[in-house]
mmCIF file of C-alpha atoms and ligand atoms in Angstrom:
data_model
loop_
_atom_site.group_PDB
_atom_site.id
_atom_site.type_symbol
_atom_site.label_atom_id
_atom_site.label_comp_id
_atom_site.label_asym_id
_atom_site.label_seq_id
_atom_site.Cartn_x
_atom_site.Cartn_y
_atom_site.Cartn_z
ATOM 1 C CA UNK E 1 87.368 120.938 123.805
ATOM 2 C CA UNK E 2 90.107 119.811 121.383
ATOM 3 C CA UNK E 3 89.357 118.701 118.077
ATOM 4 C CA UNK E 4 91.063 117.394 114.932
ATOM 5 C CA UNK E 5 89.273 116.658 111.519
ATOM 6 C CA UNK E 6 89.068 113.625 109.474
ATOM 7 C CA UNK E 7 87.463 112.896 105.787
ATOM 8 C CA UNK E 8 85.739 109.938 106.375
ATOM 9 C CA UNK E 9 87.187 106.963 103.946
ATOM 10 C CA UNK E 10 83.798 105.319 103.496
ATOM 11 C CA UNK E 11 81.506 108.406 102.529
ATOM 12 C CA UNK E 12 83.699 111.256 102.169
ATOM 13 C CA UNK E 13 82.001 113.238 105.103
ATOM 14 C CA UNK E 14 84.657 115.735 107.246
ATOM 15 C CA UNK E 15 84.087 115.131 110.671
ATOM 16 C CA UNK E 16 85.168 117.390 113.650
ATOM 17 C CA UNK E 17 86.587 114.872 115.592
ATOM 18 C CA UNK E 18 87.034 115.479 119.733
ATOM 19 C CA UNK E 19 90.088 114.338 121.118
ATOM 20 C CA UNK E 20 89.201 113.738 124.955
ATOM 21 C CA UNK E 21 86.452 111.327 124.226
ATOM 22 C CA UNK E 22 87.254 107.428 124.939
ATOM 23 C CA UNK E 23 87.374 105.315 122.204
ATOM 24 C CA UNK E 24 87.494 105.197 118.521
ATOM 25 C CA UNK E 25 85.751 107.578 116.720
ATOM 26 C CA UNK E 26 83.337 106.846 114.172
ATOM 27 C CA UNK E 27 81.726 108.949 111.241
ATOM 28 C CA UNK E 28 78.377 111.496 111.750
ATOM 29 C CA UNK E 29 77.264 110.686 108.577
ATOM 30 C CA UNK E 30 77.722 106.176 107.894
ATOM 31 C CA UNK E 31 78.634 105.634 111.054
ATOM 32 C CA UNK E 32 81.550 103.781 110.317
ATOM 33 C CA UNK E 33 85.047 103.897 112.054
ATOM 34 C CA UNK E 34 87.468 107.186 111.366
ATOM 35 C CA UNK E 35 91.315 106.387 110.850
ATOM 36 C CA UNK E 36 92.210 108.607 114.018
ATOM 37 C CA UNK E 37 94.421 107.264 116.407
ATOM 38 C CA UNK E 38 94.902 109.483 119.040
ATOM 39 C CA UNK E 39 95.561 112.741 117.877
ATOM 40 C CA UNK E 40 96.909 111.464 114.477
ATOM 41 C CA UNK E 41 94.601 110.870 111.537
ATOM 42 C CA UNK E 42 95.700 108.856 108.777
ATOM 43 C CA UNK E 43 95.056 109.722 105.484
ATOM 44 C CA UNK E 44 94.523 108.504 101.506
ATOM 45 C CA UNK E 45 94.677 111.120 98.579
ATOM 46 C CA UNK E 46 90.545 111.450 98.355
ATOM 47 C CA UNK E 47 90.575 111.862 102.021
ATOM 48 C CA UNK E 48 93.551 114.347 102.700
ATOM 49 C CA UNK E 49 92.100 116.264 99.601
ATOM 50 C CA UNK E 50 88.639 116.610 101.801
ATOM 51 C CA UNK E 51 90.776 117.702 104.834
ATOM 52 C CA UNK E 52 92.807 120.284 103.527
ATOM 53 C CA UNK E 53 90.118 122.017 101.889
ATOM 54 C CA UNK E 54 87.477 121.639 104.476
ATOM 55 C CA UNK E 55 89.732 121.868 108.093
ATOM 56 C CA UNK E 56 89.184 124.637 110.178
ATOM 57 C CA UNK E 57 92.687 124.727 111.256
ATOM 58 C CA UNK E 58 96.388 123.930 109.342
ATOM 59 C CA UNK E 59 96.739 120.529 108.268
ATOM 60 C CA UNK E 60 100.572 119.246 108.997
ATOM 61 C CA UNK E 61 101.108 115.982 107.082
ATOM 62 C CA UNK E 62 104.177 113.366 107.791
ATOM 63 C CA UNK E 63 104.644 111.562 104.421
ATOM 64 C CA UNK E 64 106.620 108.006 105.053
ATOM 65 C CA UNK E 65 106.617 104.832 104.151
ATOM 66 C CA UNK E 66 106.938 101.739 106.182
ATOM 67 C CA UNK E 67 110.332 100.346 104.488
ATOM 68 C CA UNK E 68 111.924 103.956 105.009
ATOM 69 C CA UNK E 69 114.418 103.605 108.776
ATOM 70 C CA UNK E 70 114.421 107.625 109.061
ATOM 71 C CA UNK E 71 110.222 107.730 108.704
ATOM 72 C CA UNK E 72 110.471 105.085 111.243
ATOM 73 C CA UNK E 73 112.451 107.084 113.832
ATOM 74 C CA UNK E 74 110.891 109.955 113.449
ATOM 75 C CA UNK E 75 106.880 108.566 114.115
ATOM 76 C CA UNK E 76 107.421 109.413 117.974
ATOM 77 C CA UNK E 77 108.673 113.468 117.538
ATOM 78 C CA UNK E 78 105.839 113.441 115.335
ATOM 79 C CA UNK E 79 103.441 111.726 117.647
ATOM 80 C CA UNK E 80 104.587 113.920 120.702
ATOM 81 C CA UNK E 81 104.442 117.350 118.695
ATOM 82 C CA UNK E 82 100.319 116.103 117.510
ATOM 83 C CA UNK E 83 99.874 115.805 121.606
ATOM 84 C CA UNK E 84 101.365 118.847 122.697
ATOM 85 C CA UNK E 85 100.047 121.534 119.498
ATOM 86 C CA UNK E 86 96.553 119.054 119.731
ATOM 87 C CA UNK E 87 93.567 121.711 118.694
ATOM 88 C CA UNK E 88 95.745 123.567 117.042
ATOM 89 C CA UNK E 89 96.568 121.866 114.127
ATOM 90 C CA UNK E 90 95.263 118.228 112.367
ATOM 91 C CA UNK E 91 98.255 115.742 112.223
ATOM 92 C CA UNK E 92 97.930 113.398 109.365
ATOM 93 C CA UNK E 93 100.027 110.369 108.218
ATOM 94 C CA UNK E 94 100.158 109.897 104.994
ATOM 95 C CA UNK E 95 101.898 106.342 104.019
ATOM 96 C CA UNK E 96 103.095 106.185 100.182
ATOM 97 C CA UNK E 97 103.833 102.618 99.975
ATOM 98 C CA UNK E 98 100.074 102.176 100.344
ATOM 99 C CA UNK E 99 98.969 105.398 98.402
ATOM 100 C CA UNK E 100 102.208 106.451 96.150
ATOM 101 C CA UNK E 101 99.042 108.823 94.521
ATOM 102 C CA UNK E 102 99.254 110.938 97.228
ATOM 103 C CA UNK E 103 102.734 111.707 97.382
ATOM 104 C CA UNK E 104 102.814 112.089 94.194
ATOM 105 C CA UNK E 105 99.587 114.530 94.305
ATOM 106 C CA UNK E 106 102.058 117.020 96.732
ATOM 107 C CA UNK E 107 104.938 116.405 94.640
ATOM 108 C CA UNK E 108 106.792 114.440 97.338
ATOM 109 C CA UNK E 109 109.897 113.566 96.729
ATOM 110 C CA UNK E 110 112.026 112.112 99.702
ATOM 111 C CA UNK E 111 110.659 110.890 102.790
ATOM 112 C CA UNK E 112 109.886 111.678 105.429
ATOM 113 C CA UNK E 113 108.787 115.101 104.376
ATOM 114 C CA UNK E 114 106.631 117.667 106.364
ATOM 115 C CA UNK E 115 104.019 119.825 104.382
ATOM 116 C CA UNK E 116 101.337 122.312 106.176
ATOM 117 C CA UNK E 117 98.568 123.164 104.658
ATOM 118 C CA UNK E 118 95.609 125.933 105.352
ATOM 119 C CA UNK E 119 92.488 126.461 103.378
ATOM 120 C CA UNK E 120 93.135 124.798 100.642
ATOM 121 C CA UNK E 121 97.028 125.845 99.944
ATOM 122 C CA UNK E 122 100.161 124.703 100.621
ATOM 123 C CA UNK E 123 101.824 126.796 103.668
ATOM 124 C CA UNK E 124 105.172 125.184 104.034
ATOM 125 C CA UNK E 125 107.368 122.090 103.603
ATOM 126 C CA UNK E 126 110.380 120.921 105.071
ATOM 127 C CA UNK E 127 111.636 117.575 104.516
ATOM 128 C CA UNK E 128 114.169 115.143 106.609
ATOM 129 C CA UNK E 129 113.670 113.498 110.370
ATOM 130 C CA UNK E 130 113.695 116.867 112.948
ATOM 131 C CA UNK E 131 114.791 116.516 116.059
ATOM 132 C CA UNK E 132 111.870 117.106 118.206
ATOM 133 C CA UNK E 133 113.272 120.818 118.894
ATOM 134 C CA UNK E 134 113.139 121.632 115.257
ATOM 135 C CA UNK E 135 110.078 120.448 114.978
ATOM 136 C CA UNK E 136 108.463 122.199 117.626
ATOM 137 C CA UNK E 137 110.478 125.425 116.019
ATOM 138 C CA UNK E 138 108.925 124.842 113.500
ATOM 139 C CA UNK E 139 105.257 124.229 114.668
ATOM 140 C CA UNK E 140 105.703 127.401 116.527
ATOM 141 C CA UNK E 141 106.351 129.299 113.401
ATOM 142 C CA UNK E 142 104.014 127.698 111.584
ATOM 143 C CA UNK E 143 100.789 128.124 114.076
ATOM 144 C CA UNK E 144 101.855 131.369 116.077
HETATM 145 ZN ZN1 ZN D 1 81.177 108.247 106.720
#
């Protein structure tokens, strides 16, 4: 079964979250509804900080902003690539309009920008819309 992982934004629980299962997931612990849609989970600062030091598998993060055209354009590469490498990686959206402390946590400079992360460290960042062929390079590199 394929799973992702989410902090919960109520009561700070991580929750291995299973993607095949109808619905919107809620939270082991309160019960209450996770920020996962589909296979993308979208996260604050308190609850990406949970994530990348609790996931079992390499966190990839897509930090935009809703006013930003390229962030825009890329959301489907980036919603395709969390289908395709699901299980294999957590896809998070991070939106900096609504939590500037968060970019500003990863030192974030220009979006949309691209950081992995594993066990608590930073693996890699690259920033600018990929095509989705880049991407998927780079996912490949990444997670191989
Ligand atoms: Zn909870």
């Amino acid at each position: 079964m394929k799973r992702t992982y989410a902090a919960c934004e109520s009561c700070g629980k991580l929750n291995a979250v299973p993607l095949d299962k109808a619905g919107t997931p809620v939270c082991g612990q309160c019960k209450k509804p996770l920020a996962v849609h589909g296979a993308i989970v979208e996260v604050t600062q308190g609850s990406l900080r949970k994530l990348i030091d609790g996931s079992k598998i390499p966190v990839v993060v897509d930090f935009w902003a809703p006013w930003c055209g390229p962030c825009q354009a890329f959301a489907p590469t980036f919603e395709a690539a969390s289908v395709e490498f699901a299980g294999r990686a957590v896809f998070a959206k991070a939106n900096t309009q609504a939590y500037p402390d968060v970019g500003q946590a990863h030192a974030v400079r220009g979006i949309p920008t691209l950081v992995a992360f594993f066990q608590s460290a930073e693996l890699q960042r690259v920033s600018g819309a990929l095509p989705p062929d880049q991407l998927k390079a780079w996912l490949v590199g990444l997670l191989d």
